[in-house]
Structures are given as structure tokens and as C-alpha cells.
CSV table of C-alpha atoms and ligand atoms in Angstrom, one decimal:
chain,number,residue,atom,x,y,z
P,1,MET,CA,22.7,1.1,-16.4
P,2,ASP,CA,21.8,-1.1,-13.4
P,3,ALA,CA,18.1,-1.5,-12.8
P,4,THR,CA,18.0,-0.1,-9.3
P,5,ASP,CA,19.6,3.1,-10.6
P,6,ARG,CA,17.1,3.5,-13.4
P,7,ARG,CA,14.6,6.3,-13.0
P,8,VAL,CA,11.3,6.1,-15.2
P,9,TYR,CA,8.9,8.9,-14.5
P,10,LEU,CA,5.3,8.0,-15.6
P,11,ASP,CA,3.2,10.6,-13.7
P,12,TYR,CA,3.2,13.5,-15.9
P,13,ALA,CA,-0.5,14.0,-15.0
P,14,ALA,CA,0.7,14.7,-11.4
P,15,THR,CA,3.2,17.3,-12.3
P,16,THR,CA,5.9,17.6,-15.1
P,17,PRO,CA,9.6,18.9,-14.7
P,18,ILE,CA,10.3,22.4,-16.1
P,19,ASP,CA,11.4,22.3,-19.6
P,20,GLU,CA,15.0,23.8,-19.9
P,21,ARG,CA,13.7,26.4,-22.5
P,22,VAL,CA,10.9,27.5,-20.1
P,23,LEU,CA,13.6,28.0,-17.4
P,24,GLU,CA,15.6,29.9,-19.6
P,25,SER,CA,12.8,32.2,-20.2
P,26,MET,CA,12.1,32.7,-16.7
P,27,MET,CA,15.9,33.3,-15.5
P,28,PRO,CA,16.1,36.9,-16.1
P,29,PHE,CA,13.0,37.4,-13.9
P,30,LEU,CA,14.3,35.3,-11.0
P,31,THR,CA,17.6,37.0,-11.1
P,32,THR,CA,18.4,40.6,-12.5
P,33,ALA,CA,15.0,41.6,-13.7
P,34,TYR,CA,13.3,41.3,-10.2
P,35,GLY,CA,11.2,44.4,-10.4
P,36,ASN,CA,7.7,44.6,-9.1
P,37,ALA,CA,5.4,44.9,-12.2
P,38,ASN,CA,3.5,47.6,-10.3
P,39,SER,CA,6.5,49.8,-9.7
P,40,LEU,CA,6.9,52.8,-12.2
P,41,TYR,CA,10.7,52.9,-12.6
P,42,SER,CA,12.6,51.3,-15.2
P,43,THR,CA,13.0,47.8,-13.4
P,44,GLY,CA,9.4,47.5,-12.6
P,45,ARG,CA,8.4,48.6,-16.2
P,46,GLU,CA,10.6,45.9,-17.5
P,47,ALA,CA,8.9,43.3,-15.4
P,48,TYR,CA,5.3,44.8,-16.3
P,49,SER,CA,6.1,44.4,-20.0
P,50,ALA,CA,7.2,40.9,-19.7
P,51,LEU,CA,4.0,40.2,-17.7
P,52,GLU,CA,1.8,41.8,-20.3
P,53,ASP,CA,3.6,40.0,-23.1
P,54,ALA,CA,3.1,36.8,-21.5
P,55,ARG,CA,-0.5,37.6,-21.0
P,56,GLU,CA,-0.8,38.6,-24.7
P,57,ARG,CA,0.7,35.3,-26.0
P,58,ILE,CA,-1.3,33.1,-23.9
P,59,ALA,CA,-4.3,34.9,-24.9
P,60,LYS,CA,-3.5,34.5,-28.6
P,61,LEU,CA,-2.8,30.8,-28.1
P,62,ILE,CA,-6.1,30.1,-26.5
P,63,GLY,CA,-8.0,32.3,-29.1
P,64,ALA,CA,-9.2,34.9,-26.5
P,65,ASP,CA,-10.6,38.2,-27.7
P,66,HIS,CA,-8.5,40.3,-25.3
P,67,PRO,CA,-5.3,39.8,-23.2
P,68,ASN,CA,-7.2,41.1,-20.3
P,69,GLU,CA,-9.4,38.1,-20.3
P,70,ILE,CA,-6.4,36.1,-18.8
P,71,GLN,CA,-5.6,36.5,-15.2
P,72,PHE,CA,-2.6,35.0,-13.6
P,73,THR,CA,-3.2,32.9,-10.4
P,74,GLY,CA,-1.3,30.9,-8.0
P,75,CYS,CA,-2.0,27.4,-9.3
P,76,GLY,CA,-4.9,25.5,-11.1
P,77,THR,CA,-6.6,25.0,-7.7
P,78,GLU,CA,-7.0,28.8,-7.2
P,79,SER,CA,-8.4,29.1,-10.7
P,80,ASP,CA,-11.1,26.4,-10.0
P,81,ASN,CA,-12.0,28.1,-6.6
P,82,ALA,CA,-12.2,31.5,-8.2
P,83,ALA,CA,-14.2,30.4,-11.2
P,84,LEU,CA,-16.8,28.6,-9.2
P,85,LEU,CA,-17.0,30.9,-6.2
P,86,GLY,CA,-16.4,34.1,-7.9
P,87,ILE,CA,-18.8,33.8,-10.8
P,88,VAL,CA,-21.6,32.2,-8.9
P,89,SER,CA,-21.4,34.7,-5.8
P,90,ARG,CA,-21.5,37.7,-8.2
P,91,LYS,CA,-24.0,36.6,-10.7
P,92,SER,CA,-26.5,35.2,-8.2
P,93,PRO,CA,-25.6,36.5,-4.6
P,94,GLN,CA,-29.0,35.3,-3.2
P,95,GLY,CA,-28.4,31.6,-4.2
P,96,GLY,CA,-29.3,29.4,-7.2
P,97,HIS,CA,-28.2,26.3,-8.8
P,98,VAL,CA,-24.9,24.9,-9.8
P,99,ILE,CA,-23.9,21.9,-12.0
P,100,VAL,CA,-20.7,20.2,-11.7
P,101,SER,CA,-19.7,16.7,-12.6
P,102,SER,CA,-19.0,14.1,-9.8
P,103,PHE,CA,-15.7,13.4,-11.4
P,104,GLU,CA,-14.1,16.8,-11.1
P,105,HIS,CA,-10.9,17.6,-9.3
P,106,HIS,CA,-11.3,18.1,-5.8
P,107,ALA,CA,-10.4,21.8,-6.6
P,108,ILE,CA,-13.9,22.1,-8.0
P,109,LEU,CA,-15.7,19.7,-5.8
P,110,GLU,CA,-14.8,21.4,-2.5
P,111,PRO,CA,-15.8,25.0,-3.4
P,112,ALA,CA,-18.9,23.2,-4.8
P,113,HIS,CA,-19.4,21.8,-1.3
P,114,ALA,CA,-18.7,25.4,0.0
P,115,LEU,CA,-21.6,26.7,-2.1
P,116,GLU,CA,-23.9,24.2,-0.8
P,117,LYS,CA,-23.2,25.3,2.8
P,118,ARG,CA,-24.0,28.8,1.7
P,119,GLY,CA,-27.4,27.9,0.6
P,120,TYR,CA,-26.9,27.2,-3.2
P,121,GLU,CA,-27.9,23.8,-4.7
P,122,VAL,CA,-25.5,21.8,-6.4
P,123,THR,CA,-26.1,18.9,-8.9
P,124,TYR,CA,-23.0,16.5,-9.0
P,125,LEU,CA,-23.5,15.1,-12.6
P,126,ALA,CA,-22.3,11.4,-13.0
P,127,PRO,CA,-20.3,10.5,-16.2
P,128,ARG,CA,-21.5,7.6,-18.2
P,129,LYS,CA,-19.8,4.4,-17.9
P,130,SER,CA,-17.4,5.2,-20.8
P,131,GLY,CA,-16.0,8.0,-18.4
P,132,HIS,CA,-17.7,10.8,-20.5
P,133,ILE,CA,-20.2,13.3,-19.6
P,134,ALA,CA,-23.4,13.2,-21.9
P,135,VAL,CA,-24.7,16.3,-23.3
P,136,GLU,CA,-28.1,15.3,-22.7
P,137,ASP,CA,-27.6,14.4,-19.0
P,138,VAL,CA,-26.4,18.2,-18.6
P,139,GLU,CA,-29.4,19.3,-20.7
P,140,ALA,CA,-31.9,17.4,-18.3
P,141,ALA,CA,-30.2,18.7,-15.2
P,142,LEU,CA,-30.3,22.4,-16.2
P,143,ARG,CA,-32.9,24.6,-14.5
P,144,ASP,CA,-34.1,28.1,-15.0
P,145,ASP,CA,-32.2,29.1,-12.0
P,146,THR,CA,-28.8,27.3,-12.9
P,147,VAL,CA,-26.1,29.9,-12.6
P,148,LEU,CA,-23.1,28.0,-13.7
P,149,VAL,CA,-22.0,24.7,-15.4
P,150,SER,CA,-18.5,23.6,-14.5
P,151,ILE,CA,-17.4,20.3,-16.3
P,152,MET,CA,-13.8,19.5,-16.7
P,153,HIS,CA,-12.1,19.2,-20.2
P,154,GLY,CA,-9.8,16.2,-19.7
P,155,ASN,CA,-10.2,13.9,-16.7
P,156,ASN,CA,-7.0,13.6,-14.8
P,157,GLU,CA,-7.5,10.0,-13.7
P,158,ILE,CA,-8.8,8.3,-16.5
P,159,GLY,CA,-8.0,10.6,-19.4
P,160,THR,CA,-11.5,11.2,-20.9
P,161,VAL,CA,-12.3,14.5,-22.8
P,162,GLN,CA,-15.6,15.9,-22.4
P,163,PRO,CA,-17.8,17.5,-25.2
P,164,ILE,CA,-17.3,20.9,-23.8
P,165,ALA,CA,-18.7,23.1,-26.9
P,166,GLU,CA,-21.8,21.2,-27.0
P,167,ILE,CA,-22.3,21.4,-23.1
P,168,ALA,CA,-21.4,25.2,-23.2
P,169,ARG,CA,-24.3,25.4,-25.9
P,170,VAL,CA,-27.0,23.9,-23.9
P,171,ALA,CA,-25.8,25.7,-20.8
P,172,HIS,CA,-26.2,29.1,-22.5
P,173,ALA,CA,-29.3,28.1,-24.1
P,174,ARG,CA,-30.7,28.0,-20.5
P,175,GLY,CA,-28.9,31.3,-19.4
P,176,ALA,CA,-26.3,29.5,-17.4
P,177,LEU,CA,-22.4,30.3,-17.7
P,178,MET,CA,-19.7,27.6,-18.6
P,179,HIS,CA,-16.5,27.0,-16.9
P,180,THR,CA,-14.0,24.1,-17.7
P,181,ASP,CA,-11.2,22.8,-15.8
P,182,ALA,CA,-8.5,22.6,-18.9
P,183,ALA,CA,-5.5,21.9,-16.4
P,184,GLN,CA,-5.0,18.4,-18.2
P,185,THR,CA,-5.9,19.4,-21.8
P,186,LEU,CA,-4.1,22.8,-22.4
P,187,GLY,CA,-1.6,22.3,-25.1
P,188,LYS,CA,-2.4,18.7,-25.5
P,189,ILE,CA,-5.6,19.0,-27.7
P,190,PRO,CA,-6.8,21.9,-29.5
P,191,PHE,CA,-8.1,24.5,-27.0
P,192,ASP,CA,-9.9,27.6,-28.3
P,193,VAL,CA,-12.1,29.6,-26.0
P,194,ASN,CA,-14.4,30.7,-28.7
P,195,GLU,CA,-14.7,27.3,-30.6
P,196,LEU,CA,-15.5,26.0,-27.2
P,197,GLY,CA,-17.8,28.8,-26.5
P,198,ILE,CA,-16.8,28.9,-22.8
P,199,ASP,CA,-17.0,31.7,-20.3
P,200,ALA,CA,-14.1,30.6,-18.1
P,201,ALA,CA,-11.3,28.1,-17.9
P,202,THR,CA,-8.7,27.0,-15.6
P,203,PHE,CA,-5.0,26.5,-16.3
P,204,SER,CA,-2.1,25.1,-14.3
P,205,GLY,CA,1.6,25.8,-15.2
P,206,HIS,CA,3.1,22.7,-13.7
P,207,LYS,CA,1.2,20.4,-15.7
P,208,ILE,CA,2.8,21.8,-19.0
P,209,TYR,CA,6.4,22.0,-18.1
P,210,ALA,CA,6.1,25.4,-16.5
P,211,ALA,CA,6.8,26.2,-12.9
P,212,LYS,CA,4.8,25.1,-9.8
P,213,GLY,CA,2.9,28.0,-8.3
P,214,ILE,CA,1.6,29.7,-11.5
P,215,GLY,CA,-1.8,29.2,-13.0
P,216,ALA,CA,-4.2,31.2,-15.1
P,217,LEU,CA,-7.9,31.8,-15.3
P,218,TYR,CA,-9.6,32.6,-18.6
P,219,LEU,CA,-12.6,34.8,-17.8
P,220,ARG,CA,-14.5,36.2,-20.9
P,221,ARG,CA,-15.1,40.0,-20.8
P,222,GLY,CA,-18.2,40.9,-19.0
P,223,THR,CA,-18.5,37.7,-17.0
P,224,PRO,CA,-19.7,38.5,-13.4
P,225,PHE,CA,-16.8,37.9,-10.9
P,226,GLU,CA,-16.1,38.3,-7.4
P,227,PRO,CA,-12.4,38.4,-6.5
P,228,LEU,CA,-11.1,35.8,-4.1
P,229,LEU,CA,-8.3,37.8,-3.0
P,230,ARG,CA,-8.5,41.6,-2.4
P,231,GLY,CA,-5.8,44.0,-1.9
P,232,GLY,CA,-3.6,46.1,-4.2
P,233,GLY,CA,-5.9,45.6,-7.2
P,234,GLN,CA,-3.5,43.8,-9.5
P,235,GLU,CA,-4.8,41.8,-12.5
P,236,PHE,CA,-7.6,44.1,-13.4
P,237,LYS,CA,-8.8,44.1,-9.6
P,238,LYS,CA,-9.7,40.4,-10.1
P,239,ARG,CA,-6.6,38.9,-8.3
P,240,SER,CA,-4.6,41.1,-5.7
P,241,GLY,CA,-1.2,40.2,-5.1
P,242,THR,CA,2.2,41.0,-6.5
P,243,GLN,CA,2.3,39.0,-9.9
P,244,ASN,CA,4.7,36.1,-10.3
P,245,VAL,CA,6.5,37.5,-13.4
P,246,PRO,CA,8.8,34.6,-14.0
P,247,GLY,CA,5.9,32.2,-13.4
P,248,ALA,CA,3.8,34.0,-16.1
P,249,VAL,CA,6.7,34.4,-18.6
P,250,GLY,CA,7.5,30.6,-18.1
P,251,LEU,CA,3.7,29.7,-18.5
P,252,ALA,CA,3.6,31.6,-21.8
P,253,ARG,CA,6.8,30.0,-23.1
P,254,ALA,CA,5.5,26.5,-21.9
P,255,LEU,CA,2.3,26.8,-23.8
P,256,GLU,CA,4.1,28.0,-26.9
P,257,LEU,CA,6.3,24.9,-26.7
P,258,MET,CA,3.1,22.8,-26.2
P,259,VAL,CA,1.2,23.9,-29.2
P,260,GLU,CA,4.1,24.0,-31.5
P,261,ASP,CA,4.3,20.2,-31.8
P,262,HIS,CA,1.3,19.0,-30.2
P,263,GLU,CA,0.1,17.1,-33.3
P,264,GLU,CA,3.3,14.9,-33.4
P,265,GLU,CA,3.6,14.7,-29.8
P,266,SER,CA,0.1,13.7,-29.5
P,267,LEU,CA,0.7,10.7,-31.9
P,268,ARG,CA,3.9,9.7,-30.3
P,269,LEU,CA,2.2,9.6,-26.8
P,270,SER,CA,-0.8,8.0,-27.8
P,271,THR,CA,1.2,5.2,-29.6
P,272,LEU,CA,3.1,4.8,-26.4
P,273,ARG,CA,-0.1,4.9,-24.4
P,274,ASP,CA,-1.6,2.2,-26.3
P,275,LYS,CA,1.6,0.1,-25.9
P,276,VAL,CA,1.4,0.4,-22.2
P,277,ILE,CA,-2.4,-0.7,-22.3
P,278,GLU,CA,-1.8,-3.5,-24.9
P,279,GLY,CA,1.3,-4.6,-23.0
P,280,VAL,CA,-0.1,-4.9,-19.6
P,281,THR,CA,-3.5,-6.6,-20.6
P,282,SER,CA,-1.8,-9.0,-22.9
P,283,ARG,CA,0.7,-10.0,-20.4
P,284,LEU,CA,-1.6,-10.2,-17.3
P,285,GLU,CA,-4.9,-11.8,-17.0
P,286,ASN,CA,-7.7,-10.0,-15.1
P,287,THR,CA,-6.4,-6.9,-16.2
P,288,VAL,CA,-8.3,-4.2,-18.2
P,289,ALA,CA,-8.1,-0.5,-19.4
P,290,THR,CA,-10.5,1.6,-17.3
P,291,THR,CA,-11.9,3.1,-20.6
P,292,LEU,CA,-11.0,2.9,-24.2
P,293,THR,CA,-13.8,5.1,-25.4
P,294,GLU,CA,-12.8,8.2,-27.4
P,295,PRO,CA,-12.2,10.9,-27.1
P,296,ARG,CA,-9.3,10.6,-24.6
P,297,LEU,CA,-6.1,12.3,-23.7
P,298,PRO,CA,-3.1,10.9,-25.5
P,299,ASN,CA,-1.1,10.6,-22.5
P,300,ILE,CA,-3.0,8.7,-19.9
P,301,ALA,CA,-3.5,5.0,-19.4
P,302,SER,CA,-5.6,4.0,-16.8
P,303,LEU,CA,-5.7,0.4,-15.8
P,304,LEU,CA,-7.6,-1.9,-13.4
P,305,ILE,CA,-5.5,-4.5,-12.1
P,306,LYS,CA,-7.8,-6.9,-10.4
P,307,GLY,CA,-6.9,-8.6,-7.1
P,308,VAL,CA,-3.8,-6.2,-6.3
P,309,GLU,CA,-3.8,-3.2,-4.1
P,310,GLY,CA,-2.8,0.0,-5.9
P,311,GLU,CA,-0.7,1.0,-3.3
P,312,ALA,CA,1.4,-2.3,-3.2
P,313,MET,CA,2.1,-1.9,-6.9
P,314,LEU,CA,3.0,1.8,-6.6
P,315,LEU,CA,5.7,0.9,-3.9
P,316,GLN,CA,7.1,-2.1,-5.7
P,317,LEU,CA,7.5,0.1,-9.0
P,318,ASP,CA,9.0,2.7,-6.9
P,319,ALA,CA,11.5,0.0,-5.7
P,320,LYS,CA,12.4,-0.4,-9.4
P,321,GLY,CA,12.6,3.3,-10.1
P,322,ILE,CA,9.3,3.8,-11.8
P,323,ALA,CA,7.0,6.5,-10.5
P,324,VAL,CA,3.2,5.9,-11.4
P,325,SER,CA,0.0,6.9,-9.6
P,326,THR,CA,-3.1,5.0,-8.2
P,327,GLY,CA,-6.6,5.5,-7.2
P,328,SER,CA,-6.4,3.4,-4.4
P,329,ALA,CA,-7.6,4.4,-1.1
P,330,CYS,CA,-4.2,4.3,0.9
P,331,SER,CA,-2.4,6.7,-1.3
P,332,SER,CA,-4.9,9.4,-1.0
P,333,GLY,CA,-5.1,9.2,2.6
P,334,SER,CA,-8.8,8.1,2.8
P,335,LEU,CA,-10.7,4.8,3.0
P,336,GLU,CA,-12.8,5.4,-0.1
P,337,PRO,CA,-11.0,4.7,-3.3
P,338,SER,CA,-10.9,7.3,-6.2
P,339,HIS,CA,-14.2,9.1,-6.5
P,340,VAL,CA,-13.5,9.1,-10.3
P,341,LEU,CA,-13.3,5.4,-10.6
P,342,LEU,CA,-16.5,5.0,-8.3
P,343,SER,CA,-18.4,7.6,-10.4
P,344,ILE,CA,-18.1,5.5,-13.6
P,345,GLY,CA,-19.4,2.5,-11.7
P,346,VAL,CA,-16.0,0.6,-11.1
P,347,PRO,CA,-16.7,-1.6,-7.9
P,348,PRO,CA,-14.6,-0.3,-5.0
P,349,GLU,CA,-12.7,-3.8,-4.6
P,350,ILE,CA,-11.6,-3.2,-8.2
P,351,ALA,CA,-10.9,0.5,-8.0
P,352,HIS,CA,-8.4,-0.5,-5.2
P,353,GLY,CA,-6.2,-2.0,-8.0
P,354,SER,CA,-6.2,0.9,-10.2
P,355,LEU,CA,-3.0,2.3,-12.0
P,356,ARG,CA,-2.6,5.4,-13.7
P,357,ILE,CA,0.5,5.6,-16.0
P,358,SER,CA,0.8,9.2,-17.5
P,359,LEU,CA,3.2,10.0,-20.3
P,360,GLY,CA,5.0,13.1,-21.3
P,361,ARG,CA,7.7,14.9,-23.3
P,362,PHE,CA,10.5,13.1,-21.9
P,363,THR,CA,9.0,9.7,-21.9
P,364,THR,CA,11.0,7.3,-24.4
P,365,GLU,CA,9.8,3.9,-25.8
P,366,GLU,CA,12.9,2.4,-23.6
P,367,ASP,CA,10.9,3.7,-20.6
P,368,ILE,CA,7.7,1.8,-21.6
P,369,ASP,CA,9.6,-1.2,-22.4
P,370,TYR,CA,11.4,-1.2,-19.0
P,371,PHE,CA,8.1,-0.7,-17.4
P,372,LEU,CA,6.6,-3.7,-19.3
P,373,GLU,CA,9.4,-5.9,-18.1
P,374,VAL,CA,9.2,-5.0,-14.6
P,375,PHE,CA,5.6,-4.7,-13.9
P,376,PRO,CA,4.2,-8.1,-14.8
P,377,PRO,CA,6.4,-10.0,-12.3
P,378,ILE,CA,5.4,-7.7,-9.6
P,379,VAL,CA,1.7,-8.2,-10.2
P,380,GLU,CA,2.1,-12.0,-10.3
P,381,ARG,CA,4.1,-12.0,-7.1
P,382,LEU,CA,1.6,-9.9,-5.3
P,383,ARG,CA,-1.3,-12.0,-6.5
P,384,SER,CA,0.5,-15.2,-5.5
P,385,MET,CA,0.7,-13.7,-2.0
P,386,SER,CA,-2.9,-12.6,-1.9
P,387,PRO,CA,-5.1,-14.8,0.1
P,388,VAL,CA,-8.3,-13.4,-1.6
P,389,TYR,CA,-7.1,-13.2,-5.3
P,390,GLU,CA,-8.0,-16.9,-6.4
P,391,LYS,CA,-11.2,-16.8,-4.5
P,392,MET,CA,-12.3,-13.4,-5.9
P,393,PHE,CA,-11.3,-13.7,-9.6
P,394,GLY,CA,-12.0,-17.5,-10.2
P,395,SER,CA,-10.3,-20.1,-12.0
P,396,SER,CA,-8.9,-17.9,-14.6
P,397,ALA,CA,-6.8,-16.4,-11.7
P,398,LYS,CA,-3.9,-18.5,-12.1
R,1,PLP,C1,-3.5,19.4,-11.4
R,1,PLP,C2,-4.9,19.7,-11.5
R,1,PLP,C3,-5.6,20.7,-10.9
R,1,PLP,C4,-4.9,21.5,-9.8
R,1,PLP,O1,-3.7,22.2,-10.4
R,1,PLP,P1,-2.8,22.9,-9.3
R,1,PLP,O2,-1.9,23.9,-10.2
R,1,PLP,O3,-1.9,21.6,-8.9
R,1,PLP,O4,-3.4,23.3,-8.1
R,1,PLP,C5,-7.0,21.0,-10.9
R,1,PLP,N1,-7.7,20.3,-12.0
R,1,PLP,C6,-7.0,19.4,-12.7
R,1,PLP,C7,-7.9,18.5,-13.7
R,1,PLP,C8,-5.8,18.9,-12.6
R,1,PLP,O5,-5.3,17.9,-13.1
């Protein structure tokens, strides 16, 4: 195939294509079985039973005690917002203290800011240099009036996995509830709500080969919760709105497929991920992996390419048909580089040269070989054109 026709998608942490088998499971509910799950005639009942079947399957796969602990939402962002705002405002309407990490997704950070505006106090806990939240740091930040701790499971930019079970234990010991954003981990590493001991968790369909526009929120029975959406009382009065039946059915199927082969897939992906890291750092000087400390997600390689702008690398790779992501400023439309990289102490000028390569179900070894063939010359060319590279990175900067 001509190099310019070749398409290599290496941005699975941003979104995934719908798996054909998932689409197949959704098709009846996008076509003939279009009933409203709340209608009493047979077309409605058919949709209802598919919805409840999806709920049961998901509940079972995450070890929930009861299917009603799963509510379907419109996306991971909604689940994050609902967890933070819904739990805190019902459990402690008069104010209180909340702990989140400083490298959460914006879907947690923005509602945390909103809580501050309403008079709550929020601690933004920094991860350690390795990219992990330390349990003792959470313990030290907990107060008697801490209402909720929300720490993400797998970080979407650098791939580190947080010690959620241990954090939940110290949170509960001080009477706080525990939420985790598991959008990046669900189906990729073992996820059991009782083993983790959490009260709430966020899931997103389009990160695991289901459709965009479907998410779920796990909410342990008895957890205080104020609905974000009010209306017809669907989803046990916790999330009004006519349910997205094809989305929910697809989410259940997608999770089954993830869990089915997650061990082999995890091994396959981590091997490819390490090939990316090793391939780039051995071919190019002044490049490092952002972190190599375990535990990490098997599918995310985060690299710091010194002296090059992330945006420039992204566009040059795009011209070769390769899709990747960067935590550089321009791509996010702000002047500050990625808050995640800054939170673990990466200097801004180096964070500007970050590259996230995230792999998934349809990534092949040939894709990685192609990337490793195309990428080094791009960096060398960009560096040779850079007026500051030589000055900034010394004589080793060839
Ligand atoms: C993608 C993602 C979200 C947001 O999910 P959407 O379904 O895109 O709204 C939240 N948190 C993390 C960690 C994510 O990776």
C-alpha cells in the first residue's frame, strides 16, 4: 500500500471504533425494535427487557450486588458530573470537603470547581512523580468533614493505575464515600466494585468499542444521590430521560467482549506498548517515557520528545496517516500544556513535546513498525528546524 494511503489509528484512549459484534447486538434496537422502554405494549416491553438484560449483564461483570446499582447515562462526562455533584449535594447539602486528584479528567475537575463556587472546600491532590496517587497522601488530606473522595482509576494521558481499593479503605475509615472514574480501565484490567470497595464508578461506552453517547454510573445501594436530570423518573428516578436502549445493549456486549479476552489482550497490548517506548527512546536521543512505574494500563505509551512541539509532531504524523494525541498546549486550545503532565512535575517546555500513543483491539504489529519507521525522521527534521533545540538540550542534541 502506498504510504500516503495508509491509516494507522493510535488514539484508542480518545475513542474506539464500534466493534462489529457490538453493532450487531445494537441493530435490532436501532431498527425494528425501536420501542420506548417505558411503554406498556409489546414493542416497549421488548425494549424494556433488552435494557434490563443489559443492566444485569453489566452488573454481573463488575461484581455489583444488584442490577439497579447501574444507571445508564449519556456519557462518561455525565457519570462523573452526576457522581460528584449528585453524591456531595445530597450527602452534605450544607457544604463540606471533597478530595479529587489534580490529574483527573476535566469531567471531574470542572464539577469540582463548581462545588467550590457553591461553598464546598476541595483538595486537589497531586500525584507523585511516578504518576500515582499515594494512599498516605489521601489519608493525610482526609478530614472529619470530607464527604467524598474521587480518584480516577486509570489516567487517560499517562496510563498509571491508582490504588483504588486502598484509597477506598482509608476514605471509608474517615466516613467519606469513594468514587472512581474507570472510563480508561473498565474491561482492560480486573474491575470488581466489591473488591475495590467503592461506592460509585464512571464508565464510558466509546472507550470500549461501544457507541458514543452511552455511559453508565455504578452507584452502590443506599449511596446518597441527587439526580442531575429530573423528569419522567427513568433509571430509578436517578436519571430521567428516555433510555438509549441500543447504546445500553451495545455497552453490555462491549464489556463482555472486553472481559472475555482481557488477559491475552493485555499481554499483547503491553508488548506492543513497550515496543513503541523502546523503539522511540532507542532511536531518538532526548526522548523518555513519561513514567515506567507500574501499575500502568497496558495500552498507553506516554512519551516526552524534548525540543519538539507536540502539535507539530501530530500534524506530521497525520500527513502519514497516523493518528496520535499530544498534551501540548495548542491542541487543547489553551496556552497551558496538559495539567496531567504538569501535575507530575514535567516542566512546561518539556510537556509541550508530549505524545500519547494508545493502542487497542485493532492495532497490529505492522502498525507499530510503520509508526517506528515514520516517526524518528519527523522528529529529526523538526529538531533540525528548531532554533532552540541545540541550545536547550545541549551537545547531546545532535
Ligand atoms: C473519555 C473519558 C471521560 C469522558 O467520557 P465521555 O464518554 O467521552 O464523556 C472521562 N474520564 C476519563 C478518564 C476518560 O478517559
